Amino acid sequence: LWLHDRGSRNGTWVNDVRVERCQVGPGARIVLGHTVLVVAKVGVVSPEGSTRLVAAHPSMQHVLKQIARLGPRPLPVLVLGETGTGKELVARALHEASPRRVSNLEPLNCSAIPAELAESELFGHERGAFTGAAARRQGAFERASGGTLFLDEVGEMPLSLQPKLLRVLEDGQVQRVGAARRLEVDVRVVAATHRDLAAEAQQGRFRL
């Protein structure tokens, strides 16, 4: 089993050694921020490419139970945790535990999108909608239709765009930038963030 640190702020430690990439086996002690994991046995990736999570620590076993409980339900899910603690793995496990596993999981890192392009990345745009829009483009919601949209670091989404995201969650329709009509989409949203969204909302930086 290979372990990769994708630029976490606190670093990844295996058996008290900080690592960027290493192979771990049963008994390895992994420290991710304030989270400590002990590898009980190595999970495998099936030929179909599904994600299998295995954990011995009680807190992680609780996470696995939550995945098993929430995975089959058609509900949006918010995954909280520090950077580098495996939130995308949890999102993939939720997707693969759902009936939507036959379709795709579309990941979108909200912290990596320039604010002026965020609406187009989420909802798409029509040709000529703005300078540089040379052709019609589907957004992440359209690409994920029938499957799951994973919004990583959703707490970094521009405040001005958050009401439009809430509207999509409520009515299942998107409107491309520059379009006159709204489109139906069938998407389950799994979002993740390292921020305390309740505190962000109190400060007026996030809409709940």
mmCIF file of C-alpha atoms in Angstrom:
data_model
loop_
_atom_site.group_PDB
_atom_site.id
_atom_site.type_symbol
_atom_site.label_atom_id
_atom_site.label_comp_id
_atom_site.label_asym_id
_atom_site.label_seq_id
_atom_site.Cartn_x
_atom_site.Cartn_y
_atom_site.Cartn_z
ATOM 1 C CA LEU A 1 0.000 0.000 0.000
ATOM 2 C CA TRP A 2 1.522 3.341 -1.078
ATOM 3 C CA LEU A 3 0.985 6.520 0.936
ATOM 4 C CA HIS A 4 1.331 9.972 -0.681
ATOM 5 C CA ASP A 5 1.450 13.362 1.054
ATOM 6 C CA ARG A 6 -0.182 15.892 -1.294
ATOM 7 C CA GLY A 7 1.256 19.033 0.242
ATOM 8 C CA SER A 8 -0.392 18.884 3.680
ATOM 9 C CA ARG A 9 0.441 21.710 6.073
ATOM 10 C CA ASN A 10 1.253 19.455 9.047
ATOM 11 C CA GLY A 11 3.076 16.769 7.115
ATOM 12 C CA THR A 12 2.564 13.014 7.069
ATOM 13 C CA TRP A 13 4.479 10.886 9.568
ATOM 14 C CA VAL A 14 4.974 7.118 9.412
ATOM 15 C CA ASN A 15 6.516 5.481 12.482
ATOM 16 C CA ASP A 16 7.784 8.926 13.630
ATOM 17 C CA VAL A 17 9.441 9.705 10.278
ATOM 18 C CA ARG A 18 8.089 12.479 8.059
ATOM 19 C CA VAL A 19 7.431 11.200 4.539
ATOM 20 C CA GLU A 20 6.238 12.489 1.178
ATOM 21 C CA ARG A 21 5.758 9.066 -0.411
ATOM 22 C CA CYS A 22 6.327 5.631 1.048
ATOM 23 C CA GLN A 23 4.995 2.101 1.176
ATOM 24 C CA VAL A 24 3.249 1.018 4.372
ATOM 25 C CA GLY A 25 2.214 -2.361 5.676
ATOM 26 C CA PRO A 26 0.344 -3.893 8.633
ATOM 27 C CA GLY A 27 1.321 -2.303 11.950
ATOM 28 C CA ALA A 28 2.452 1.017 10.446
ATOM 29 C CA ARG A 29 1.564 4.034 12.608
ATOM 30 C CA ILE A 30 0.481 7.001 10.462
ATOM 31 C CA VAL A 31 0.046 10.492 11.935
ATOM 32 C CA LEU A 32 -1.964 13.052 9.912
ATOM 33 C CA GLY A 33 -2.281 16.267 11.916
ATOM 34 C CA HIS A 34 -4.151 15.269 15.085
ATOM 35 C CA THR A 35 -5.315 11.975 13.568
ATOM 36 C CA VAL A 36 -3.423 8.744 14.275
ATOM 37 C CA LEU A 37 -4.014 5.663 12.114
ATOM 38 C CA VAL A 38 -2.663 2.174 12.580
ATOM 39 C CA VAL A 39 -2.760 -0.104 9.556
ATOM 40 C CA ALA A 40 -4.457 -3.329 10.631
ATOM 41 C CA LYS A 41 -4.270 -4.920 7.203
ATOM 42 C CA VAL A 42 -3.709 -3.644 3.719
ATOM 43 C CA GLY A 43 -6.809 -2.949 1.668
ATOM 44 C CA VAL A 44 -6.713 -3.719 -2.036
ATOM 45 C CA VAL A 45 -8.068 -2.034 -5.120
ATOM 46 C CA SER A 46 -10.469 -4.286 -6.965
ATOM 47 C CA PRO A 47 -10.180 -4.895 -10.709
ATOM 48 C CA GLU A 48 -13.089 -2.501 -11.169
ATOM 49 C CA GLY A 49 -11.058 0.252 -9.492
ATOM 50 C CA SER A 50 -13.176 0.588 -6.357
ATOM 51 C CA THR A 51 -11.799 2.106 -3.169
ATOM 52 C CA ARG A 52 -11.537 -0.095 -0.079
ATOM 53 C CA LEU A 53 -10.771 1.584 3.249
ATOM 54 C CA VAL A 54 -9.489 -0.431 6.199
ATOM 55 C CA ALA A 55 -8.833 1.006 9.679
ATOM 56 C CA ALA A 56 -8.215 -0.185 13.223
ATOM 57 C CA HIS A 57 -8.563 3.069 15.174
ATOM 58 C CA PRO A 58 -12.062 3.464 16.734
ATOM 59 C CA SER A 59 -12.533 6.959 15.310
ATOM 60 C CA MET A 60 -11.785 5.733 11.791
ATOM 61 C CA GLN A 61 -14.020 2.698 12.256
ATOM 62 C CA HIS A 62 -16.775 5.188 13.088
ATOM 63 C CA VAL A 63 -16.035 6.976 9.786
ATOM 64 C CA LEU A 64 -16.293 3.683 7.886
ATOM 65 C CA LYS A 65 -19.657 2.975 9.539
ATOM 66 C CA GLN A 66 -20.873 6.434 8.513
ATOM 67 C CA ILE A 67 -19.774 5.756 4.928
ATOM 68 C CA ALA A 68 -21.681 2.460 4.926
ATOM 69 C CA ARG A 69 -24.776 4.197 6.338
ATOM 70 C CA LEU A 70 -24.731 7.319 4.143
ATOM 71 C CA GLY A 71 -23.290 5.871 0.939
ATOM 72 C CA PRO A 72 -26.538 4.348 -0.418
ATOM 73 C CA ARG A 73 -28.651 7.404 0.489
ATOM 74 C CA PRO A 74 -29.261 10.175 -2.093
ATOM 75 C CA LEU A 75 -28.209 12.917 0.337
ATOM 76 C CA PRO A 76 -25.496 15.566 0.005
ATOM 77 C CA VAL A 77 -22.619 14.947 2.415
ATOM 78 C CA LEU A 78 -20.081 17.322 3.987
ATOM 79 C CA VAL A 79 -16.710 15.785 4.917
ATOM 80 C CA LEU A 80 -14.686 17.725 7.505
ATOM 81 C CA GLY A 81 -10.999 17.270 8.249
ATOM 82 C CA GLU A 82 -7.548 18.793 8.073
ATOM 83 C CA THR A 83 -5.705 19.035 4.785
ATOM 84 C CA GLY A 84 -4.136 15.704 3.852
ATOM 85 C CA THR A 85 -6.355 13.480 6.011
ATOM 86 C CA GLY A 86 -7.989 11.625 3.116
ATOM 87 C CA LYS A 87 -11.235 13.520 2.523
ATOM 88 C CA GLU A 88 -11.196 12.640 -1.184
ATOM 89 C CA LEU A 89 -10.821 8.939 -0.315
ATOM 90 C CA VAL A 90 -13.940 9.228 1.847
ATOM 91 C CA ALA A 91 -15.784 10.945 -1.022
ATOM 92 C CA ARG A 92 -14.811 8.158 -3.423
ATOM 93 C CA ALA A 93 -15.880 5.513 -0.912
ATOM 94 C CA LEU A 94 -19.273 7.257 -0.521
ATOM 95 C CA HIS A 95 -19.660 7.322 -4.295
ATOM 96 C CA GLU A 96 -18.787 3.660 -4.657
ATOM 97 C CA ALA A 97 -21.182 2.688 -1.853
ATOM 98 C CA SER A 98 -24.042 4.342 -3.738
ATOM 99 C CA PRO A 99 -26.135 3.328 -6.763
ATOM 100 C CA ARG A 100 -24.306 6.120 -8.629
ATOM 101 C CA ARG A 101 -21.094 4.072 -8.712
ATOM 102 C CA VAL A 102 -22.041 2.980 -12.267
ATOM 103 C CA SER A 103 -21.509 6.613 -13.320
ATOM 104 C CA ASN A 104 -18.577 8.947 -12.726
ATOM 105 C CA LEU A 105 -17.294 10.909 -9.770
ATOM 106 C CA GLU A 106 -16.309 14.423 -10.889
ATOM 107 C CA PRO A 107 -13.784 16.131 -8.554
ATOM 108 C CA LEU A 108 -13.441 19.920 -8.444
ATOM 109 C CA ASN A 109 -10.962 21.715 -6.179
ATOM 110 C CA CYS A 110 -12.660 24.993 -5.267
ATOM 111 C CA SER A 111 -9.453 26.484 -3.839
ATOM 112 C CA ALA A 112 -7.650 26.112 -7.190
ATOM 113 C CA ILE A 113 -10.209 28.004 -9.317
ATOM 114 C CA PRO A 114 -9.764 31.762 -9.950
ATOM 115 C CA ALA A 115 -12.811 33.602 -8.594
ATOM 116 C CA GLU A 116 -13.686 35.035 -12.014
ATOM 117 C CA LEU A 117 -13.874 31.530 -13.523
ATOM 118 C CA ALA A 118 -15.610 29.743 -10.661
ATOM 119 C CA GLU A 119 -19.169 30.116 -12.029
ATOM 120 C CA SER A 120 -18.124 28.795 -15.450
ATOM 121 C CA GLU A 121 -16.252 25.865 -13.877
ATOM 122 C CA LEU A 122 -19.321 24.875 -11.860
ATOM 123 C CA PHE A 123 -22.150 25.592 -14.303
ATOM 124 C CA GLY A 124 -20.516 25.896 -17.726
ATOM 125 C CA HIS A 125 -20.843 28.694 -20.273
ATOM 126 C CA GLU A 126 -22.173 29.466 -23.724
ATOM 127 C CA ARG A 127 -20.029 30.549 -26.640
ATOM 128 C CA GLY A 128 -19.319 34.274 -26.438
ATOM 129 C CA ALA A 129 -20.485 34.564 -22.821
ATOM 130 C CA PHE A 130 -17.259 36.367 -21.926
ATOM 131 C CA THR A 131 -13.870 37.153 -23.434
ATOM 132 C CA GLY A 132 -12.158 33.887 -24.315
ATOM 133 C CA ALA A 133 -15.348 31.785 -24.378
ATOM 134 C CA ALA A 134 -14.790 30.513 -27.913
ATOM 135 C CA ALA A 135 -17.086 27.500 -27.546
ATOM 136 C CA ARG A 136 -19.891 26.147 -25.374
ATOM 137 C CA ARG A 137 -18.533 24.299 -22.331
ATOM 138 C CA GLN A 138 -20.163 22.009 -19.813
ATOM 139 C CA GLY A 139 -19.581 22.759 -16.146
ATOM 140 C CA ALA A 140 -18.798 20.312 -13.371
ATOM 141 C CA PHE A 141 -22.485 19.778 -12.538
ATOM 142 C CA GLU A 142 -23.304 18.725 -16.095
ATOM 143 C CA ARG A 143 -20.242 16.476 -16.349
ATOM 144 C CA ALA A 144 -21.241 14.782 -13.082
ATOM 145 C CA SER A 145 -24.912 14.310 -14.026
ATOM 146 C CA GLY A 146 -25.962 10.786 -13.112
ATOM 147 C CA GLY A 147 -23.026 10.488 -10.730
ATOM 148 C CA THR A 148 -21.354 12.371 -7.880
ATOM 149 C CA LEU A 149 -19.773 15.823 -7.784
ATOM 150 C CA PHE A 150 -16.963 16.152 -5.225
ATOM 151 C CA LEU A 151 -16.423 19.796 -4.238
ATOM 152 C CA ASP A 152 -13.078 19.790 -2.458
ATOM 153 C CA GLU A 153 -12.351 22.754 -0.165
ATOM 154 C CA VAL A 154 -15.866 24.112 -0.620
ATOM 155 C CA GLY A 155 -15.120 26.656 2.111
ATOM 156 C CA GLU A 156 -12.931 28.514 -0.400
ATOM 157 C CA MET A 157 -15.820 29.109 -2.823
ATOM 158 C CA PRO A 158 -16.446 32.831 -3.478
ATOM 159 C CA LEU A 159 -19.254 34.176 -1.302
ATOM 160 C CA SER A 160 -21.011 35.642 -4.348
ATOM 161 C CA LEU A 161 -21.316 32.189 -5.913
ATOM 162 C CA GLN A 162 -22.629 30.352 -2.860
ATOM 163 C CA PRO A 163 -26.323 31.346 -3.332
ATOM 164 C CA LYS A 164 -26.228 29.854 -6.851
ATOM 165 C CA LEU A 165 -24.789 26.627 -5.440
ATOM 166 C CA LEU A 166 -27.571 26.498 -2.831
ATOM 167 C CA ARG A 167 -30.156 26.988 -5.564
ATOM 168 C CA VAL A 168 -28.798 24.035 -7.538
ATOM 169 C CA LEU A 169 -28.909 21.855 -4.427
ATOM 170 C CA GLU A 170 -32.542 22.872 -3.886
ATOM 171 C CA ASP A 171 -33.978 22.551 -7.398
ATOM 172 C CA GLY A 172 -31.489 20.415 -9.360
ATOM 173 C CA GLN A 173 -31.103 22.945 -12.166
ATOM 174 C CA VAL A 174 -28.074 24.829 -13.486
ATOM 175 C CA GLN A 175 -27.756 27.774 -15.828
ATOM 176 C CA ARG A 176 -24.666 28.147 -17.956
ATOM 177 C CA VAL A 177 -23.073 31.594 -18.008
ATOM 178 C CA GLY A 178 -24.660 33.449 -20.925
ATOM 179 C CA ALA A 179 -27.554 30.965 -21.308
ATOM 180 C CA ALA A 180 -31.246 31.906 -21.346
ATOM 181 C CA ARG A 181 -32.569 28.578 -20.023
ATOM 182 C CA ARG A 182 -31.822 26.367 -17.037
ATOM 183 C CA LEU A 183 -30.887 22.697 -17.397
ATOM 184 C CA GLU A 184 -31.909 19.738 -15.253
ATOM 185 C CA VAL A 185 -29.019 17.823 -13.639
ATOM 186 C CA ASP A 186 -29.093 14.660 -11.547
ATOM 187 C CA VAL A 187 -26.123 15.024 -9.221
ATOM 188 C CA ARG A 188 -25.247 13.982 -5.710
ATOM 189 C CA VAL A 189 -22.891 16.484 -4.078
ATOM 190 C CA VAL A 190 -20.159 15.465 -1.645
ATOM 191 C CA ALA A 191 -18.269 18.489 -0.324
ATOM 192 C CA ALA A 192 -15.164 18.691 1.835
ATOM 193 C CA THR A 193 -13.389 21.420 3.765
ATOM 194 C CA HIS A 194 -10.790 21.946 6.480
ATOM 195 C CA ARG A 195 -12.625 25.063 7.684
ATOM 196 C CA ASP A 196 -15.188 25.393 10.487
ATOM 197 C CA LEU A 197 -18.129 26.425 8.304
ATOM 198 C CA ALA A 198 -20.336 27.368 11.264
ATOM 199 C CA ALA A 199 -17.684 29.855 12.418
ATOM 200 C CA GLU A 200 -17.200 31.067 8.833
ATOM 201 C CA ALA A 201 -20.965 31.669 8.571
ATOM 202 C CA GLN A 202 -20.968 33.703 11.794
ATOM 203 C CA GLN A 203 -18.237 35.878 10.305
ATOM 204 C CA GLY A 204 -20.263 36.342 7.109
ATOM 205 C CA ARG A 205 -17.803 34.407 4.966
ATOM 206 C CA PHE A 206 -20.002 31.397 4.204
ATOM 207 C CA ARG A 207 -23.708 30.762 3.653
ATOM 208 C CA LEU A 208 -25.236 27.719 5.385
#
